[in-house]
Tab-separated table of C-alpha atoms in Angstrom:
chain	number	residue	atom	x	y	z
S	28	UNK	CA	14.928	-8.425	25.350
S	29	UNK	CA	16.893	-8.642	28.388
S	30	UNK	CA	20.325	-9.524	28.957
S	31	UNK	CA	20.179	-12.501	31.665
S	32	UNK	CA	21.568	-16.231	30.916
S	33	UNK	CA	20.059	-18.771	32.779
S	34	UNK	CA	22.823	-21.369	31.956
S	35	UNK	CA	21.337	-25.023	30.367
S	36	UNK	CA	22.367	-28.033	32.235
S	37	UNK	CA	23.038	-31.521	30.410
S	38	UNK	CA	19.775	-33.380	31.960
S	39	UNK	CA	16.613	-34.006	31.636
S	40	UNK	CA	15.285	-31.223	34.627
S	41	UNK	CA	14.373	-28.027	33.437
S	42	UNK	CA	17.280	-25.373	33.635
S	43	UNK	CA	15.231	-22.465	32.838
S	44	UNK	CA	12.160	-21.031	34.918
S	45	UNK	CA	9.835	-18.242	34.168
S	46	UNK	CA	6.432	-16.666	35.296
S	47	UNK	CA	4.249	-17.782	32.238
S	48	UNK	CA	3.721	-21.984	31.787
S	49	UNK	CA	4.116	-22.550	27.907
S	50	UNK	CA	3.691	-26.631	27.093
S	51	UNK	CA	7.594	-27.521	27.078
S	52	UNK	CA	9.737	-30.265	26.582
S	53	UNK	CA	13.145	-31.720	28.011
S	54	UNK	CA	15.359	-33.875	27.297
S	55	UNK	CA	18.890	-34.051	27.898
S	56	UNK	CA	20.042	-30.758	26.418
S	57	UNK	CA	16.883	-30.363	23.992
S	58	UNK	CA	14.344	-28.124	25.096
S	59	UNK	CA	11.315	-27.079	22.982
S	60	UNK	CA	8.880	-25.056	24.134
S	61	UNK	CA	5.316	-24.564	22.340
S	62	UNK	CA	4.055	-20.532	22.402
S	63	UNK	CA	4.833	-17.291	20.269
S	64	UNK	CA	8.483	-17.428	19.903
S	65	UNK	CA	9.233	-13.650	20.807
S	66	UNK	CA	7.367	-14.062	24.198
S	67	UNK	CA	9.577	-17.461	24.757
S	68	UNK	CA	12.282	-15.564	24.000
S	69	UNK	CA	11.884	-12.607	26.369
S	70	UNK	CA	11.068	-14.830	29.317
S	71	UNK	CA	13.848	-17.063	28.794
S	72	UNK	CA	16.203	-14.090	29.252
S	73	UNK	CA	19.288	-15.362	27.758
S	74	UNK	CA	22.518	-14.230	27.031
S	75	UNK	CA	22.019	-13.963	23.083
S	76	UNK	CA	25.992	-13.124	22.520
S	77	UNK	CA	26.052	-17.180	24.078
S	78	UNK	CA	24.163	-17.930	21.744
S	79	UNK	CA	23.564	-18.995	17.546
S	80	UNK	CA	20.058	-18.630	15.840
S	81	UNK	CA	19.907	-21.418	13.250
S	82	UNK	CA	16.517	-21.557	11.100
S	83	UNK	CA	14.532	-21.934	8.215
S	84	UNK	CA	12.040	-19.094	8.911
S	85	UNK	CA	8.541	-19.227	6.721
S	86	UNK	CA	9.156	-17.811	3.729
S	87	UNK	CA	5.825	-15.365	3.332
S	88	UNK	CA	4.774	-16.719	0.253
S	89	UNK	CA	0.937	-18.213	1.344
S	90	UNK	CA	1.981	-21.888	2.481
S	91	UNK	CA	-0.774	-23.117	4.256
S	92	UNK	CA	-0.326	-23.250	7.902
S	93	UNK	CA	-2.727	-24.330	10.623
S	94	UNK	CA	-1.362	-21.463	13.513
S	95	UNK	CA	0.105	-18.616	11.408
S	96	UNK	CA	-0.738	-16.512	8.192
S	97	UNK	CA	2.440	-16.689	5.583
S	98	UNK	CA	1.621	-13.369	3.904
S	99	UNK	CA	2.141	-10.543	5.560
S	100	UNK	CA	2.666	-7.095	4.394
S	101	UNK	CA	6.403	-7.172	2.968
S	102	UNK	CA	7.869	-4.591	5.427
S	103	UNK	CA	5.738	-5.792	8.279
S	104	UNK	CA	7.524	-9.224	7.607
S	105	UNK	CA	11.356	-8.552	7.546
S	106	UNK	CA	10.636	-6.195	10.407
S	107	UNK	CA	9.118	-9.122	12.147
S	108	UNK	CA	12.459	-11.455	10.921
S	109	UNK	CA	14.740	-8.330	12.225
S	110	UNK	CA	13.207	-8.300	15.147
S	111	UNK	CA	12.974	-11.903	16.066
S	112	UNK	CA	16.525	-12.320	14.749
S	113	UNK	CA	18.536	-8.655	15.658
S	114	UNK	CA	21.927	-8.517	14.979
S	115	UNK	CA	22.800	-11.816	16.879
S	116	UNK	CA	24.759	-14.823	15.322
S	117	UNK	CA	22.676	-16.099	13.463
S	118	UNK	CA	22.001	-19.301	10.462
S	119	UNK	CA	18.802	-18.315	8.073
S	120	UNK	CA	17.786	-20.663	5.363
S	121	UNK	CA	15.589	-18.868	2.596
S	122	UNK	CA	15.476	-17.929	-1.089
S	123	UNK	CA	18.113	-15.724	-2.305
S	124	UNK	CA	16.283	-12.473	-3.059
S	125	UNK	CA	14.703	-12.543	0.939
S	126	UNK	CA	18.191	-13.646	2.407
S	127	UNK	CA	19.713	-9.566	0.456
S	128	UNK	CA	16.273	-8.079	2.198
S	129	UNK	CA	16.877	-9.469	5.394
S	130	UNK	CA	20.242	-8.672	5.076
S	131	UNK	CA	19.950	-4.977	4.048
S	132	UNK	CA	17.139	-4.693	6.550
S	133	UNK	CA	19.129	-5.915	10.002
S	134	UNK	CA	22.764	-4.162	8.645
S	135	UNK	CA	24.812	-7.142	7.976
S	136	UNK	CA	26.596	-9.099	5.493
S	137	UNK	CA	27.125	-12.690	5.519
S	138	UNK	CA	30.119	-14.328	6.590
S	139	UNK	CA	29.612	-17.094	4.191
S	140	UNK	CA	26.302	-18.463	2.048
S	141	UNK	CA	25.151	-21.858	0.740
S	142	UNK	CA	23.786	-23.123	-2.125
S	143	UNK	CA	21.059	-25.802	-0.853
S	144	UNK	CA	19.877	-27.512	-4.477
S	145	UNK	CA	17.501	-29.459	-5.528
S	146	UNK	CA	15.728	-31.333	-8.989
S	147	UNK	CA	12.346	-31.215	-7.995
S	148	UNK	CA	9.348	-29.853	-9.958
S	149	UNK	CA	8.948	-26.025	-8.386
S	150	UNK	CA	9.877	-22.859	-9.840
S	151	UNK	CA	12.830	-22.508	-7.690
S	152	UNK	CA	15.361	-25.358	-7.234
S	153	UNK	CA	17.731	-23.586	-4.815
S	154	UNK	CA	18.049	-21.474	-1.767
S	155	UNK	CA	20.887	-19.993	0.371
S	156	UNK	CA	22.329	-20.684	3.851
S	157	UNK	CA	23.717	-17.523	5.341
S	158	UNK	CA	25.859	-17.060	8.324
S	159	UNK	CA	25.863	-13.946	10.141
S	160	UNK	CA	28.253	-12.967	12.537
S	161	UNK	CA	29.740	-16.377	12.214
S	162	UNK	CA	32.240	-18.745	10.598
S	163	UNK	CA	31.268	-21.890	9.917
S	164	UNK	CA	34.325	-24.895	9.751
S	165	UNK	CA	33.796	-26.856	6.499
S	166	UNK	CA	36.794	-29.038	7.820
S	167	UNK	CA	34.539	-30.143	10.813
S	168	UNK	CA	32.141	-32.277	8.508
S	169	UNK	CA	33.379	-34.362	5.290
S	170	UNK	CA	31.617	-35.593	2.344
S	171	UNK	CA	32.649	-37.977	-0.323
S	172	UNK	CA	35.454	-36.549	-2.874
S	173	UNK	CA	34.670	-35.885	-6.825
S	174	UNK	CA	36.187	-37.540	-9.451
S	175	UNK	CA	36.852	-40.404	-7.820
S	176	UNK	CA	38.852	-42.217	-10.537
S	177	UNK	CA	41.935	-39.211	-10.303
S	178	UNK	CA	44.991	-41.242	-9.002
S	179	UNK	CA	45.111	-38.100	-6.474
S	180	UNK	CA	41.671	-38.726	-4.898
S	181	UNK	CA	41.591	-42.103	-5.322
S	182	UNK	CA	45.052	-42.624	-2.912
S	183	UNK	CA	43.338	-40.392	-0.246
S	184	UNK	CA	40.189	-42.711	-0.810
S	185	UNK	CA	42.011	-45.502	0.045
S	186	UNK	CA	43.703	-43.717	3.281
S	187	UNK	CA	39.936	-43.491	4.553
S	188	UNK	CA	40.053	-39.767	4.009
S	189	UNK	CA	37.099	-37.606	3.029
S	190	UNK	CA	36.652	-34.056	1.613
S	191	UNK	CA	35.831	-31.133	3.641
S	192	UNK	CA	32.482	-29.972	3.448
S	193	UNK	CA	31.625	-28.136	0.228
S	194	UNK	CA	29.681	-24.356	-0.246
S	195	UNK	CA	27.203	-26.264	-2.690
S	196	UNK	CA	25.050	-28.782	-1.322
S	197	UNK	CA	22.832	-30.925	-3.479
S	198	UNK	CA	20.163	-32.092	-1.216
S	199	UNK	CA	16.636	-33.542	-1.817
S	200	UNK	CA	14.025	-32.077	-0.638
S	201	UNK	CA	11.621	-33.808	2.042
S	202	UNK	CA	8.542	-35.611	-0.021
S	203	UNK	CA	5.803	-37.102	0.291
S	204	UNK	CA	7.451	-40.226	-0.907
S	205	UNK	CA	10.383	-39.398	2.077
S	206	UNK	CA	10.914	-41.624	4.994
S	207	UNK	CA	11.657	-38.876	7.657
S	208	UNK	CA	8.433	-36.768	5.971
S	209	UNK	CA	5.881	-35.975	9.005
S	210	UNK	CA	2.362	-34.286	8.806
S	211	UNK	CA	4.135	-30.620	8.318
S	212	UNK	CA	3.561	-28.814	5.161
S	213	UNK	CA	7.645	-27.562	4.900
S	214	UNK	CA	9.549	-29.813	6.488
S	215	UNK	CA	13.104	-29.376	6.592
S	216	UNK	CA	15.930	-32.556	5.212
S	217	UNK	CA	17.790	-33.729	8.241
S	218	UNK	CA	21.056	-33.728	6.646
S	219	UNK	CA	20.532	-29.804	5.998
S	220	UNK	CA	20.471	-29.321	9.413
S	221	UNK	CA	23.227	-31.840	10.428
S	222	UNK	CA	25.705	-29.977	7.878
S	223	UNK	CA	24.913	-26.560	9.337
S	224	UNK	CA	25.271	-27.583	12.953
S	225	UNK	CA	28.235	-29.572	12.373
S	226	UNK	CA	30.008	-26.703	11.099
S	227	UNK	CA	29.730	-24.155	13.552
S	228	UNK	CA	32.068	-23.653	16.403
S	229	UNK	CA	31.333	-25.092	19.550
S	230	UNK	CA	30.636	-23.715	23.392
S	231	UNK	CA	26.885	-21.840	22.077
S	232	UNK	CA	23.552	-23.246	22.479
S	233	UNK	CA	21.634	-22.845	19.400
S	234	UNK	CA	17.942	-21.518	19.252
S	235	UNK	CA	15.363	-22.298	16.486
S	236	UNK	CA	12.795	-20.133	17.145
S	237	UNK	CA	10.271	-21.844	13.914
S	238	UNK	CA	11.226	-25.418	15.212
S	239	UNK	CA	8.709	-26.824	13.094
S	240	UNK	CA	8.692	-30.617	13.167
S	241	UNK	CA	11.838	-30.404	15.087
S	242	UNK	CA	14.929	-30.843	12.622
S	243	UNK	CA	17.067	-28.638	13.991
S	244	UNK	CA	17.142	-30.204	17.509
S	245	UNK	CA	17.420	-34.125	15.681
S	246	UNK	CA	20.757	-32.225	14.409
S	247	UNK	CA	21.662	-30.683	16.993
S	248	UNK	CA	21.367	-34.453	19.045
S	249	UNK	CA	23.314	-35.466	16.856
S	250	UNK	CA	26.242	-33.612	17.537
S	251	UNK	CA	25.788	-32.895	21.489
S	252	UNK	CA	24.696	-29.261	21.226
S	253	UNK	CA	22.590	-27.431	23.339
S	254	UNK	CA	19.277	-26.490	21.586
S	255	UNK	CA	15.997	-24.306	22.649
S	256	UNK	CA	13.355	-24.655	20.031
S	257	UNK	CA	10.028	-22.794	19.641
S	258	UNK	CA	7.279	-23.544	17.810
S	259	UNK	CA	4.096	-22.204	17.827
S	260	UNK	CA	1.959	-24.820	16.341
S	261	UNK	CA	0.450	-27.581	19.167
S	262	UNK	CA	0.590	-29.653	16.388
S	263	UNK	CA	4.082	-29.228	15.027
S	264	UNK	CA	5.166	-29.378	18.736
S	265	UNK	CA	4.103	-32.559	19.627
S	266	UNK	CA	5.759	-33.911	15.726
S	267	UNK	CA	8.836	-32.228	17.105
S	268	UNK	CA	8.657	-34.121	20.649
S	269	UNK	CA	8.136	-37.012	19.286
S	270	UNK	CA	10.949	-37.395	16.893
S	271	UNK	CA	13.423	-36.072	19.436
S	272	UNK	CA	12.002	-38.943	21.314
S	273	UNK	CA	12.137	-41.595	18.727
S	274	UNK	CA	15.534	-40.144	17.794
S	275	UNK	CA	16.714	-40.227	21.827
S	276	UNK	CA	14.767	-43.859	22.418
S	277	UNK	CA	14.028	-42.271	25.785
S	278	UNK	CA	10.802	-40.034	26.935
S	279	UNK	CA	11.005	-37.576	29.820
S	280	UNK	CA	8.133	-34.646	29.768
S	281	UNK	CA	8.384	-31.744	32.167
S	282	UNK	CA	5.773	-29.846	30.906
């Protein structure tokens, strides 16, 4: 991967060229592009040190995809992870025993994890948000404070303050029954994504290379962050583009 940074400008023209046309997307500092996310990647040539990974990978456990097979051999798949992801700064939402083979497998501990919970009726009602190579700001995003009746909490309620963000986030997942749920098979809660990007420090443009239906770029619109997202999927794409339009209220294609 080379070692170039093509820097992204806030409008709606492309800011990054290359030799191969891949169906892409623009708008304002959201860019998806549609293609296999290691040959986006390398023709992109960015600056990765600029730059924070933040996804929710597949999880190579047979979900049924339309584009891509989720069981590979297990080495062949954290090799794939290691070499999508490196050693960069990087945000990887899986289930705890994958997050300590990833982790043994690229060399690096976590800065920090999250618990991401959930009551629904799987086997497993939790997995972990690691941060590698960077530390997130839990002061940067508040939640509501518990026990709301202690005289304590209940004076700072009143002064209109909140609680910093929490290591243990109890989050449903998104249903059938959910209004945000689109046509993908593993679609990932908004407010997962808005926590994680709200917490992490500013000034890097933040790359989802499994963009999926596009919840990581609805974040990161959120909070004014530069995003490139990749998704392989023609179908997923076009769920992605349109909720970053729906979620922008403007449509500008330059594919």
């Amino acid at each position: 991967m080379t070692n170039r940074i093509t820097e992204l400008e806030p409008s709606t023209e492309p800011a990054i060229s290359y030799s191969t046309c891949y169906p892409q997307f623009f708008l304002g500092d959201i860019q998806i592009y549609n293609g296999n996310n290691i040959d986006v990647l390398q023709n992109l040539g960015l600056d990765l040190s600029k730059c924070i990974f933040v996804s929710d990978p597949p999880f190579n456990i047979g979900y049924h995809y339309d584009q891509y097979n989720d069981k590979m051999n297990e080495d062949d798949y954290y090799n794939w992870l290691a070499y999508i992801f490196g050693t960069q700064k990087q945000v990887i939402i899986h289930y705890p025993e994958y997050l300590y083979k990833h982790s043994f497998n690229i060399g690096l501990f976590p800065d920090k994890v999250v618990s991401w919970v959930y009551n629904s009726n799987t086997g497993k009602q939790h997995r972990d948000i690691a941060f590698f190579g960077v530390k997130p700001d839990f002061r940067k995003v508040g939640q509501d404070y518990k026990n709301p009746t202690d005289k304590r909490i209940a004076k700072r309620i009143a002064d209109g303050k909140t609680a910093r963000l929490y290591d243990w986030w109890e989050i449903n997942q998104v249903k059938n029954v959910s209004a945000e749920k689109t046509a993908h098979p593993c679609q990932m809660p908004l407010k997962v994504m808005e926590n994680i990007i709200g917490v992490l420090p500013d000034d890097y443009i933040i790359i989802d290379p499994f963009l999926g239906s596009g919840t990581t770029a609805l974040a990161c619109q959120k909070y004014n962050r530069k995003f490139i997202g990749i998704e392989l999927d023609p179908k997923y794409f076009e769920i992605a583009k349109q909720r970053i339009f729906n979620s922008a209220g403007l449509f500008q294609n330059c594919g």
